[in-house]
Amino acid sequence: MSPGNGAPPLLEVRGLRKHFPLRGGVFQRTHAWVRAVDGVSFDVYPTETLGIVGESGCGKSTLARLILRLIEPDAGTVRFGGEDVRAATPPRMKRLRRDMQLVFQDPYASLNPRLTIEDAVAFSLIVHGTPRAEARDRARALLGRVGLDPRLYGRRYAHELSGGQRQRVNIARALVLDPKLLVLDEPVSALDKSVQAQVLNLLQDLKAERALTYVFISHDLNVIEYVSGRVLVMYLGEVVETGTADALAQSPKHPYTQALFASAPSLDPDHRMERPPLAGDPPNPIDPPSGCRFRTRCAFAMPRCAQAPPTLLAVGARHEVACYLYEAEATVAAPAC
Amino acid sequence: MIAATQGHRLMALLSVRDLSVAFETRDGLVRAVNDVTFSLDAGKVLALLGESGSGKSVTLRAILGLHPAVRTRVSGEVLLKGRDVNRLDEAARERLRGGVVSMVFQEPMTALDPVYTIGEQIVETLVQHRGLDRRGASRRARELLDLVQVPSPERCLASYPHEISGGMRQRAMIAIALACDPELLLADEPTTALDVTVQAQILWLLRDLQQRLGLAVIFVTHDLGVAAEIADAAAVMYAGRIVEQAPIRDLFRRPAHPYTEGLMQATVRRGQKGRALVPIPGAPPNLIALPAGCAFAPRCPRAYDACLATLPSFHPVAAGHAARCHLVA
C-alpha cells in the first residue's frame, strides 16, 4: 500500500494469520482448522479511517482482536507507532493498550451490568493509575461530550439505557484514556437507522476533534463508504481488494467487490435488482476453496484460479486487487505494500 | 390496493381494523400496537416498516392469532377472507395457518427444529395439514425445494438445519411456509440475519415466488432498501401506530410524515460521503406512557402546540397515500 502524506504509518500489519482448531472426540483431537485470517497485510496512516468490509466468516472481527493482541496470531506482525506489538512485555503492553482501543458491536454485552455508566467509563482510568475523584470528573466530562448529560445519566446502569445510549457509553469508555487508534467492530450495526446516524455523526466529530485514527469494521457497504478514506475488502480470511473509498465505489475491480456493491438495495423502487449478483452462500472458512477462495461463486472463474491464489496487484493509485483478470493492466511501478 | 382510512373493502384478502395489542407487565401496560387499520388485496405485497419497538412484528403475529391469551390484551378485528381470526376457536385457526396464511421468520435456525432433517420437517407439515401419505409428501417436498431453487435438493432434504448454510435454511423455511399453498405469506424480517449477497438472492426469490404464485405478502422490515425492492405499498409504523401508508413509489418520492422523512434522511446511502447525516434527535417514547398527542411530536422538528395536545387522524395526501399528521391536514 502506498503512503499517505509522507507520515509513517501508525499501524502496520504484515502477513497476519490466525487459524482456530476445531476439536472433537474423546481426546479432543484437532480435526480441522478454521482459517479465520490468512496472510493479511495493510497499513493505517495517522488520522485516516480504514474501512474493513466483508460478510460473516470473512475474519474481520478476528482481525480486530489480533490488532489489539486480544488473541495471539499464528504468524505475522502488528506494529503500532513502529513498535512490534507482539514483542511487547506486559508493562509495555499495558501502555500500548491505552493508545489502541476497541468498540464492540453489542453495546449491552460489552458493559458491566453492575457498574453505573460513570464508573464504567472511569474504570480504565483507575486501572491506569488515575486518582478516583479525577477519574470520575474526566468520565463525567466525556459522557457529556458523547451526548449523555452526566447529571441525568451518570448514576444509571447499562440496562436503563437505550441501545444508542449504551453505544455512546462504549465510545466514551474507549476514549477516556486518550487513545490514538480506535478499532470499531460493527459499532452501529445493532442500532436503528435513526440512531445509527446520530452515532456516526458523533464518531466523525470526535475523530476530527481528537485527531483519531479509525479502523472501522462493518458488513454495511454504505456505512463503510460513508466513513472511510480507504477500504479493505475481505473474503474468507483474505484481502481481495483495497483502495480509496471513492475508487472502490466508482470502479470496483474484484468480482466479489462488484457483487457486494450490486447486492446492496438501491433505495429506489424504480431501480430494483434485476437478478441476484451472486449465487450461493460464502463457503465455510473451515475448508476454503483452493486457489482464489472466491472462485466457487465467481462468474469469471478460470482453470488457473483453482491452482494458485492470486496476489494483490496495483491497478491504480492506491488501488490493489487480488484477481487474475487484472494481471495485464496492473501497474508495474507501484510496489506492493 | 391499500385502503388507508377509507375503511376496508369487501373483497380484501386481509382486513385489519382498529387492532390493538397490549402486554401486561410488572412495570405497567405496554401498548405495543394501537388502532392499526389496513387491508391487503390478494397478490399484493405490503411492507410494514418500522424501527425496533414500533409494533410491526406484534401486528404480524396478531394476524395469525399467535399471541398467548395470558397477560395479552388484543382488541379489534383481523378479517382473513372475511373471518375474524380473533373469534375463531383454536382448531379453526389451525386450519387457517398453513392453508390460507403462513409465516417466515427472521432466524431460520430457531424456527426450524434442530433434531429433524429438513425433509422430515417438510413431510410432517404436508402429512399434518394436507393429509398426504408419506410417499406423496416426500415427492412434494422435493418439488418444493426445486421451487425455492435449492441447488441440490436431495442433499438438503437429508440435512439437519445446522448442516446447511443460512441462505439454504431460509430457503428451506420458505419451502415449508409454501407447503400448503397459502394465499398470504407473513414474512418477519426474513433477510435481516443474512449477508448482503445472500439477502439479494432471498429477496429476489421471494419476489419471483410472489409473482408466480400470486401470493399476497406482508413483509415486516426495518430496512427502507428492502421495502423498496419488494413492496407494492408500505405502512410506516411508529410507537405502535401506522403513521403513513402509501404506494411504495409515492412513499420514496413524497414522504408526507416527518418521521418517514426523517428516516429517509437518516439512512446512509451511496455517494453521501462528506455530507453530515441528518439523524432524528432523541429516542422513541416509552410504550407504557405514550404521550397524549402525536407520539413523534417530541422528536419532530416541525411540531406545534396541536401535535402535543391531540392525536392526529389520517389525512389523505394522494390516492392511496395518507399520513397521520396535523401538518398534512
XYZ file of C-alpha atoms in Angstrom:
666
model
C 0.000 0.000 0.000
C 1.257 3.434 -0.786
C 1.895 6.013 1.913
C -0.458 8.925 2.521
C 1.098 12.317 3.173
C 4.588 11.108 3.947
C 3.984 10.399 7.618
C 4.943 6.897 8.739
C 2.008 4.538 9.281
C 0.508 4.397 12.757
C -0.368 0.745 12.339
C 1.481 -1.757 10.166
C 0.051 -5.226 9.755
C 2.092 -7.816 7.905
C 1.206 -11.383 6.965
C -1.214 -11.775 9.857
C -2.579 -15.303 10.221
C -4.922 -16.940 12.713
C -6.304 -20.447 12.375
C -8.602 -21.779 15.064
C -8.512 -25.518 15.792
C -11.757 -27.461 15.770
C -11.522 -30.196 18.372
C -13.740 -33.193 18.835
C -13.958 -36.775 20.023
C -12.926 -38.172 23.403
C -9.339 -36.983 23.170
C -10.277 -33.513 21.928
C -8.107 -34.016 18.883
C -7.920 -31.248 16.357
C -9.696 -32.479 13.262
C -9.956 -29.284 11.273
C -8.839 -25.673 11.230
C -10.946 -22.578 10.752
C -8.792 -20.335 8.624
C -10.170 -17.099 10.040
C -7.420 -14.716 8.951
C -4.890 -15.823 6.362
C -1.975 -13.628 5.392
C -3.472 -10.162 5.798
C -1.255 -7.074 5.361
C -2.124 -3.390 5.445
C -1.066 -0.016 6.818
C -3.138 2.589 8.596
C -1.860 6.177 8.499
C -2.424 8.753 11.240
C -5.886 10.372 11.250
C -7.267 8.264 8.407
C -10.214 5.878 8.575
C -9.570 2.463 7.136
C -12.818 0.621 6.496
C -12.853 -3.169 6.544
C -15.858 -4.727 4.841
C -16.865 -8.327 4.327
C -19.560 -10.867 5.038
C -19.882 -13.174 8.028
C -16.937 -15.525 8.336
C -14.549 -13.298 6.400
C -12.412 -12.817 9.506
C -12.978 -9.139 10.117
C -13.726 -9.468 13.834
C -10.801 -11.854 14.355
C -8.634 -9.264 12.649
C -9.817 -6.597 15.111
C -8.849 -8.787 18.037
C -5.486 -9.622 16.503
C -4.651 -5.935 16.018
C -5.217 -5.291 19.719
C -3.480 -8.539 20.681
C -6.573 -9.767 22.483
C -5.736 -13.044 20.770
C -2.269 -14.134 19.634
C -1.657 -14.585 15.905
C -0.131 -17.771 14.481
C 2.105 -15.724 12.219
C 2.677 -12.166 11.114
C 3.428 -8.903 12.859
C 1.480 -5.903 14.078
C 3.474 -2.714 14.562
C 1.947 0.254 16.329
C 3.879 3.516 16.022
C 6.804 1.441 14.813
C 6.766 -0.868 17.834
C 6.215 -4.610 17.484
C 3.046 -5.263 19.480
C 3.699 -8.993 19.728
C 7.102 -8.464 21.286
C 5.827 -6.032 23.921
C 6.394 -7.038 27.553
C 3.319 -6.941 29.840
C 4.058 -3.444 31.266
C 4.753 -2.165 27.770
C 1.583 -3.839 26.502
C -0.442 -2.054 29.193
C 0.937 1.240 27.911
C 0.165 0.282 24.291
C -3.404 -0.627 25.220
C -4.017 2.982 26.245
C -3.258 4.008 22.700
C -5.400 1.365 20.978
C -8.995 0.856 21.990
C -11.822 -1.336 20.738
C -15.560 -0.631 20.458
C -17.703 -3.734 20.082
C -20.907 -4.329 18.155
C -23.153 -5.297 21.031
C -23.293 -2.264 23.295
C -25.033 -4.185 26.066
C -22.874 -7.291 26.300
C -19.749 -5.148 26.489
C -20.837 -3.131 29.528
C -20.582 -4.405 33.093
C -24.206 -4.544 34.360
C -23.105 -3.877 37.945
C -21.336 -0.589 37.259
C -23.004 2.762 36.824
C -22.036 4.153 33.455
C -19.935 6.835 35.156
C -17.952 4.109 36.922
C -17.749 2.046 33.729
C -16.111 4.940 31.915
C -13.850 5.832 34.878
C -12.795 2.210 35.386
C -9.930 2.057 32.924
C -8.572 5.390 34.151
C -8.422 3.982 37.667
C -6.762 0.809 36.396
C -4.163 3.012 34.743
C -3.456 4.852 37.995
C -5.622 7.985 37.906
C -6.968 9.009 41.348
C -10.650 8.183 41.777
C -12.006 11.695 42.066
C -10.145 12.871 38.995
C -11.158 9.725 37.069
C -14.810 10.376 37.827
C -14.590 14.016 36.768
C -12.992 13.058 33.481
C -15.538 10.315 32.919
C -18.387 12.754 33.534
C -16.910 15.322 31.181
C -16.568 12.707 28.460
C -20.114 11.420 28.972
C -21.262 14.985 28.405
C -19.218 15.139 25.217
C -20.812 11.985 23.769
C -24.268 13.427 24.422
C -25.181 11.888 27.780
C -25.710 14.570 30.419
C -23.757 13.174 33.424
C -26.223 14.708 35.899
C -29.042 12.744 34.250
C -27.264 9.565 33.224
C -24.042 9.277 35.256
C -25.514 7.153 38.037
C -27.631 4.942 35.811
C -26.881 1.341 34.884
C -26.479 -0.054 31.378
C -29.895 -1.737 31.386
C -31.583 1.619 31.968
C -30.257 2.992 28.685
C -31.310 2.541 25.075
C -29.045 0.831 22.540
C -27.814 4.103 21.117
C -27.081 5.500 24.571
C -25.156 2.364 25.505
C -23.047 2.672 22.398
C -22.280 6.280 23.390
C -21.088 4.949 26.765
C -18.845 2.449 24.989
C -17.386 5.192 22.844
C -16.743 7.353 25.917
C -15.116 4.402 27.645
C -12.860 3.766 24.668
C -11.821 7.423 24.521
C -11.216 8.058 28.197
C -7.550 7.055 28.008
C -6.947 9.375 25.052
C -6.088 6.653 22.557
C -4.583 7.315 19.144
C -6.311 4.421 17.399
C -9.884 3.214 17.732
C -10.829 -0.165 16.290
C -14.600 -0.129 15.803
C -16.113 -3.569 15.235
C -19.593 -3.097 13.708
C -20.250 -0.144 16.030
C -23.611 0.851 14.531
C -24.910 -2.471 13.204
C -27.166 -3.208 16.175
C -28.741 0.251 16.132
C -31.899 1.547 14.454
C -31.287 3.726 11.413
C -32.290 7.000 13.075
C -29.931 6.293 15.967
C -27.227 4.948 13.664
C -26.948 8.370 12.035
C -26.552 10.033 15.454
C -23.693 7.712 16.413
C -21.981 8.013 13.006
C -22.062 11.811 13.250
C -20.666 11.619 16.784
C -17.836 9.349 15.655
C -16.963 11.698 12.785
C -16.941 14.739 15.119
C -14.812 13.010 17.748
C -12.336 11.905 15.121
C -11.852 15.449 13.886
C -11.643 16.948 17.405
C -9.134 14.454 18.730
C -7.169 13.652 15.559
C -8.102 9.995 15.962
C -7.304 7.154 13.611
C -10.067 4.628 12.976
C -10.165 1.055 11.797
C -13.881 0.749 11.052
C -15.241 -2.750 10.535
C -18.700 -3.274 9.051
C -20.691 -5.536 6.793
C -22.643 -2.499 5.557
C -21.059 -1.144 2.414
C -22.962 2.152 2.552
C -21.679 2.842 6.055
C -18.130 1.838 5.087
C -18.166 4.081 2.021
C -19.502 6.955 4.124
C -16.922 6.841 6.919
C -13.772 5.529 5.243
C -10.911 7.118 3.375
C -9.550 3.759 2.308
C -11.295 0.406 2.272
C -10.129 -3.187 2.627
C -12.490 -5.818 1.212
C -12.132 -9.234 2.842
C -13.366 -12.609 1.702
C -12.829 -15.805 3.710
C -9.859 -14.539 5.682
C -8.069 -12.804 2.822
C -7.897 -9.297 1.404
C -9.315 -9.325 -2.136
C -9.238 -5.602 -2.866
C -8.080 -2.379 -1.295
C -8.346 1.204 -2.446
C -9.802 4.582 -1.624
C -13.500 4.558 -0.826
C -14.110 6.623 -3.968
C -12.145 4.310 -6.245
C -13.959 1.282 -4.904
C -17.365 2.900 -5.222
C -16.723 4.187 -8.736
C -14.817 1.271 -10.211
C -14.756 -1.809 -8.055
C -12.409 -4.328 -9.678
C -12.682 -7.631 -7.888
C -15.764 -9.628 -8.935
C -16.597 -10.004 -5.249
C -16.443 -6.262 -4.573
C -18.597 -5.687 -7.633
C -21.150 -8.200 -6.393
C -21.113 -6.667 -2.923
C -21.965 -3.239 -4.340
C -24.572 -4.676 -6.700
C -26.253 -6.635 -3.894
C -26.945 -3.599 -1.728
C -30.578 -2.478 -2.146
C -30.855 0.683 -4.229
C -33.417 2.513 -2.056
C -35.263 3.273 -5.271
C -38.410 1.311 -6.181
C -37.820 2.218 -9.835
C -34.380 0.602 -9.891
C -34.903 -2.802 -8.437
C -32.345 -5.541 -8.717
C -32.681 -7.417 -11.995
C -31.036 -10.603 -10.798
C -29.135 -11.504 -7.659
C -25.466 -10.714 -8.434
C -24.130 -13.840 -6.711
C -25.372 -17.383 -6.247
C -24.815 -19.427 -3.104
C -23.578 -18.554 0.351
C -19.985 -17.781 1.321
C -18.222 -21.164 1.730
C -17.238 -22.410 5.138
C -13.883 -20.984 6.301
C -13.076 -24.452 7.713
C -12.271 -25.799 4.301
C -11.873 -22.871 1.920
C -11.589 -23.498 -1.834
C -8.085 -23.897 -3.274
C -6.521 -21.052 -5.203
C -8.724 -17.990 -5.223
C -11.243 -18.527 -2.440
C -13.936 -16.640 -4.316
C -13.756 -18.797 -7.450
C -16.659 -21.077 -6.418
C -19.064 -18.121 -6.655
C -17.266 -16.166 -9.365
C -18.785 -15.751 -12.819
C -15.324 -15.208 -14.358
C -13.512 -18.159 -12.771
C -10.830 -19.740 -14.986
C -8.942 -23.033 -14.503
C -5.896 -21.256 -13.113
C -7.995 -19.645 -10.346
C -8.174 -23.086 -8.702
C -4.429 -23.670 -8.903
C -2.822 -20.819 -7.028
C -4.182 -17.853 -5.102
C -3.777 -14.516 -6.922
C -1.715 -11.899 -5.082
C -2.607 -8.233 -4.659
C -1.641 -6.235 -7.750
C -1.731 -2.470 -8.138
C -4.353 -1.403 -10.679
C -4.300 2.314 -9.936
C -3.107 4.842 -7.426
C -3.531 3.210 -4.007
C -5.803 0.597 -5.554
C -4.894 -3.085 -5.391
C -6.822 -6.175 -6.341
C -6.147 -9.894 -5.961
C -7.589 -11.241 -9.210
C -6.070 -12.766 -12.369
C -8.428 -10.705 -14.549
C -6.307 -7.615 -13.912
C -2.814 -9.007 -14.478
C -2.494 -7.293 -17.841
C -3.449 -3.845 -16.640
C -1.562 -3.998 -13.352
C 0.768 -1.030 -12.976
C 4.275 -2.404 -12.666
C 5.872 0.551 -10.920
C 3.823 0.612 -7.740
C 5.325 -1.714 -5.160
C 3.017 -3.932 -3.175
C 2.775 -2.653 0.418
C -54.526 -1.822 -3.268
C -54.180 -0.380 0.201
C -57.151 1.319 1.720
C -55.780 3.569 4.381
C -58.560 5.350 6.187
C -61.318 4.787 3.691
C -62.307 1.635 5.532
C -61.766 -1.893 4.313
C -63.266 -3.016 1.094
C -65.382 -6.100 0.950
C -63.168 -8.233 -1.220
C -59.842 -7.663 0.555
C -57.990 -10.878 1.411
C -56.974 -9.409 4.740
C -58.619 -6.580 6.537
C -57.313 -5.352 9.872
C -59.460 -2.855 11.768
C -58.579 -0.966 14.941
C -56.182 -3.673 16.022
C -54.642 -3.025 19.422
C -52.313 -5.297 21.328
C -51.144 -4.572 24.858
C -48.988 -6.644 27.180
C -49.417 -6.623 30.955
C -46.010 -6.329 32.580
C -44.785 -5.607 36.096
C -43.972 -2.052 35.027
C -47.382 -1.403 33.523
C -49.402 -1.931 30.380
C -47.160 -1.919 27.282
C -49.237 -0.581 24.402
C -47.386 -2.299 21.577
C -49.977 -1.846 18.814
C -52.607 0.908 18.812
C -55.598 1.154 16.476
C -53.900 -0.292 13.445
C -56.107 -0.391 10.355
C -55.123 -1.597 6.908
C -56.195 -4.036 4.251
C -54.422 -6.119 1.672
C -55.717 -7.492 -1.601
C -54.785 -10.880 -2.986
C -51.467 -10.935 -4.839
C -50.101 -7.688 -3.351
C -47.035 -7.007 -1.215
C -47.279 -4.695 1.771
C -44.167 -3.673 3.712
C -44.661 -2.958 7.408
C -41.784 -0.571 8.004
C -40.543 0.497 11.374
C -37.721 0.523 13.865
C -37.406 -1.739 16.883
C -40.387 -1.412 19.216
C -42.625 0.141 16.566
C -45.076 -2.766 16.764
C -44.553 -4.249 13.321
C -43.809 -7.814 14.440
C -46.540 -7.744 17.098
C -49.017 -6.723 14.374
C -47.860 -9.601 12.205
C -48.250 -12.143 14.988
C -51.721 -10.841 15.809
C -52.800 -11.635 12.238
C -52.028 -15.296 12.910
C -53.521 -15.123 16.407
C -50.137 -16.168 17.777
C -50.166 -14.072 20.932
C -50.828 -16.177 24.024
C -54.010 -15.182 25.866
C -52.164 -14.776 29.148
C -51.382 -11.166 30.037
C -52.035 -10.034 26.473
C -54.956 -7.826 25.504
C -55.941 -7.997 21.866
C -58.825 -5.959 20.518
C -60.086 -5.052 17.081
C -60.767 -7.167 14.018
C -58.481 -9.268 11.870
C -60.623 -10.428 8.957
C -58.931 -13.070 6.880
C -61.117 -13.938 3.895
C -64.000 -12.436 5.799
C -63.497 -14.416 9.006
C -62.348 -12.791 12.231
C -59.213 -14.608 13.412
C -59.767 -13.438 16.982
C -63.213 -15.037 17.179
C -62.244 -18.448 15.845
C -61.506 -21.375 18.122
C -58.007 -22.856 18.097
C -58.978 -25.679 15.715
C -60.349 -23.266 13.124
C -57.272 -21.036 13.463
C -55.068 -24.079 12.965
C -56.805 -24.681 9.633
C -56.162 -21.101 8.571
C -52.475 -21.364 9.432
C -50.718 -23.138 6.637
C -53.712 -23.370 4.303
C -54.558 -19.693 3.989
C -51.732 -17.937 5.752
C -48.227 -18.973 6.748
C -45.188 -17.335 8.192
C -41.458 -16.990 7.560
C -39.302 -15.903 10.484
C -36.111 -13.897 10.768
C -33.974 -16.614 12.297
C -34.394 -19.917 10.461
C -32.053 -21.615 12.931
C -34.501 -21.077 15.789
C -37.672 -21.549 13.723
C -36.592 -24.941 12.369
C -36.458 -27.975 14.633
C -32.799 -28.982 15.155
C -33.466 -32.706 15.692
C -35.306 -33.392 12.430
C -33.950 -33.236 8.899
C -35.288 -30.600 6.523
C -37.052 -33.400 4.603
C -38.770 -34.734 7.740
C -39.984 -31.259 8.646
C -41.497 -30.595 5.234
C -43.074 -34.064 5.082
C -44.515 -33.620 8.584
C -46.135 -30.340 7.539
C -47.669 -31.954 4.458
C -48.935 -35.010 6.320
C -50.443 -32.899 9.115
C -52.047 -30.151 7.065
C -52.644 -31.785 3.717
C -53.308 -35.363 4.730
C -50.819 -36.703 2.172
C -49.257 -40.143 2.640
C -45.507 -40.239 3.310
C -44.557 -41.099 -0.288
C -46.660 -38.357 -1.778
C -45.374 -35.942 0.816
C -41.739 -36.841 0.028
C -42.332 -36.217 -3.657
C -43.972 -32.881 -2.903
C -41.105 -31.940 -0.524
C -38.658 -32.440 -3.377
C -40.807 -30.239 -5.653
C -40.948 -27.537 -3.012
C -37.161 -27.410 -2.730
C -36.987 -27.078 -6.511
C -39.481 -24.249 -6.244
C -37.273 -22.335 -3.804
C -34.247 -23.082 -6.014
C -32.173 -25.200 -3.691
C -29.269 -26.372 -5.897
C -29.041 -29.962 -4.586
C -32.489 -30.772 -3.173
C -31.769 -34.416 -2.249
C -28.836 -33.428 -0.067
C -30.808 -30.605 1.525
C -33.735 -32.924 2.348
C -31.385 -35.280 4.184
C -29.616 -32.496 6.105
C -30.235 -31.227 9.602
C -30.698 -27.453 9.913
C -27.200 -26.912 11.370
C -25.587 -28.704 8.437
C -26.689 -26.193 5.810
C -25.866 -22.532 5.284
C -28.019 -19.622 6.489
C -29.299 -18.909 2.986
C -30.239 -22.558 2.456
C -32.019 -22.678 5.822
C -34.056 -19.625 4.848
C -34.963 -21.294 1.535
C -35.998 -24.431 3.440
C -38.192 -22.369 5.737
C -39.833 -20.670 2.758
C -40.454 -24.143 1.282
C -42.210 -25.203 4.500
C -44.245 -21.996 4.510
C -45.341 -22.671 0.927
C -46.064 -26.374 1.543
C -49.806 -25.883 1.917
C -50.282 -23.350 -0.902
C -51.077 -20.325 1.268
C -52.668 -17.206 -0.177
C -50.972 -14.904 2.308
C -47.351 -15.104 3.413
C -46.279 -13.243 6.536
C -42.548 -12.563 6.456
C -40.917 -11.227 9.616
C -37.544 -9.684 8.654
C -36.670 -12.809 6.628
C -33.423 -11.350 5.245
C -32.141 -9.370 8.221
C -29.862 -12.103 9.581
C -28.352 -12.820 6.158
C -25.267 -11.490 4.419
C -25.968 -8.848 1.809
C -25.172 -11.089 -1.177
C -27.463 -13.783 0.235
C -30.129 -11.226 1.154
C -30.207 -10.215 -2.505
C -30.874 -13.837 -3.505
C -33.655 -14.370 -0.950
C -35.344 -11.062 -1.829
C -35.230 -11.950 -5.479
C -36.582 -15.443 -4.765
C -39.464 -14.091 -2.664
C -40.373 -11.593 -5.358
C -40.225 -14.277 -8.029
C -42.379 -16.705 -5.981
C -44.820 -13.963 -5.075
C -45.402 -13.149 -8.731
C -45.502 -16.722 -9.999
C -47.824 -17.971 -7.244
C -49.875 -14.791 -6.969
C -49.148 -14.603 -3.252
C -50.116 -11.749 -1.006
C -47.221 -10.889 1.284
C -46.824 -8.775 4.386
C -43.142 -8.076 4.714
C -42.000 -6.742 8.070
C -38.723 -4.868 7.821
C -36.717 -2.065 9.399
C -34.831 -1.561 6.146
C -36.077 1.055 3.672
C -33.933 -0.530 0.951
C -35.532 -3.934 1.400
C -39.014 -2.394 1.260
C -38.083 -0.559 -1.956
C -37.000 -3.856 -3.518
C -40.090 -5.907 -2.779
C -43.208 -3.962 -1.800
C -46.151 -2.582 -3.776
C -47.100 -0.423 -0.827
C -45.820 0.367 2.626
C -47.222 1.181 6.035
C -44.763 3.025 8.267
C -45.156 2.308 11.967
C -44.040 4.405 14.916
C -44.748 3.718 18.586
C -47.394 1.113 17.767
C -49.293 3.210 15.224
C -49.297 3.357 11.469
C -48.205 6.931 10.750
C -48.137 6.769 6.964
C -49.454 4.487 4.225
C -48.590 4.861 0.593
C -47.833 3.082 -2.663
C -44.100 2.363 -2.477
C -43.049 4.889 -5.154
C -45.063 7.665 -3.506
C -43.504 6.894 -0.173
C -39.985 7.308 -1.545
C -40.762 10.308 -3.738
C -43.057 12.231 -1.424
C -42.799 11.074 2.177
C -45.522 13.018 3.978
C -44.986 12.212 7.643
C -41.985 13.914 9.295
C -40.945 10.553 10.765
C -40.826 8.888 7.345
C -38.912 11.845 6.016
C -36.516 11.716 8.962
C -35.940 8.011 8.437
C -35.098 8.578 4.774
C -32.632 11.328 5.643
C -31.008 9.332 8.437
C -30.349 6.338 6.192
C -26.800 6.187 4.861
C -26.858 5.974 1.073
C -24.230 5.601 -1.599
C -22.480 8.784 -2.585
C -23.287 10.546 0.675
C -19.661 10.896 1.675
C -18.597 14.268 3.007
C -22.110 15.346 3.913
C -23.222 15.119 7.526
C -26.096 12.742 8.138
C -29.345 14.192 9.414
C -30.323 11.990 12.348
C -33.675 12.064 14.082
C -32.916 13.521 17.513
C -33.956 11.711 20.675
C -35.434 8.248 21.019
C -38.862 6.604 20.583
C -41.304 7.020 23.515
C -41.911 4.523 26.263
C -44.858 2.327 25.219
C -46.040 2.247 28.820
C -46.545 6.014 28.939
C -47.429 7.151 25.440
C -47.910 10.905 25.071
C -51.425 12.274 24.570
C -50.754 13.789 21.153
C -48.644 12.545 18.274
C -46.061 10.103 19.637
C -43.435 11.541 17.279
C -44.034 15.172 18.300
C -41.231 15.299 20.926
C -38.702 14.424 18.165
C -40.395 16.282 15.331
C -38.664 19.418 14.001
C -41.996 20.838 12.835
C -44.190 20.037 15.838
C -46.509 22.764 17.148
C -48.979 23.015 20.034
C -51.697 20.863 18.474
C -49.229 17.983 17.923
C -48.590 17.660 21.650
C -52.254 18.079 22.598
C -54.236 15.873 20.232
C -53.586 12.701 18.329
C -53.746 13.456 14.600
C -56.048 11.345 12.472
C -55.227 10.132 8.964
C -55.236 12.826 6.305
C -55.151 11.950 2.614
C -52.078 13.056 0.638
C -52.858 11.412 -2.707
C -54.663 8.338 -3.974
C -53.891 5.516 -1.529
C -51.499 7.773 0.342
C -52.347 9.085 3.805
C -50.448 10.320 6.837
C -51.338 10.639 10.486
C -50.047 14.206 10.869
C -51.591 17.594 11.644
C -49.271 19.236 9.136
C -50.815 17.315 6.264
C -54.354 18.392 7.096
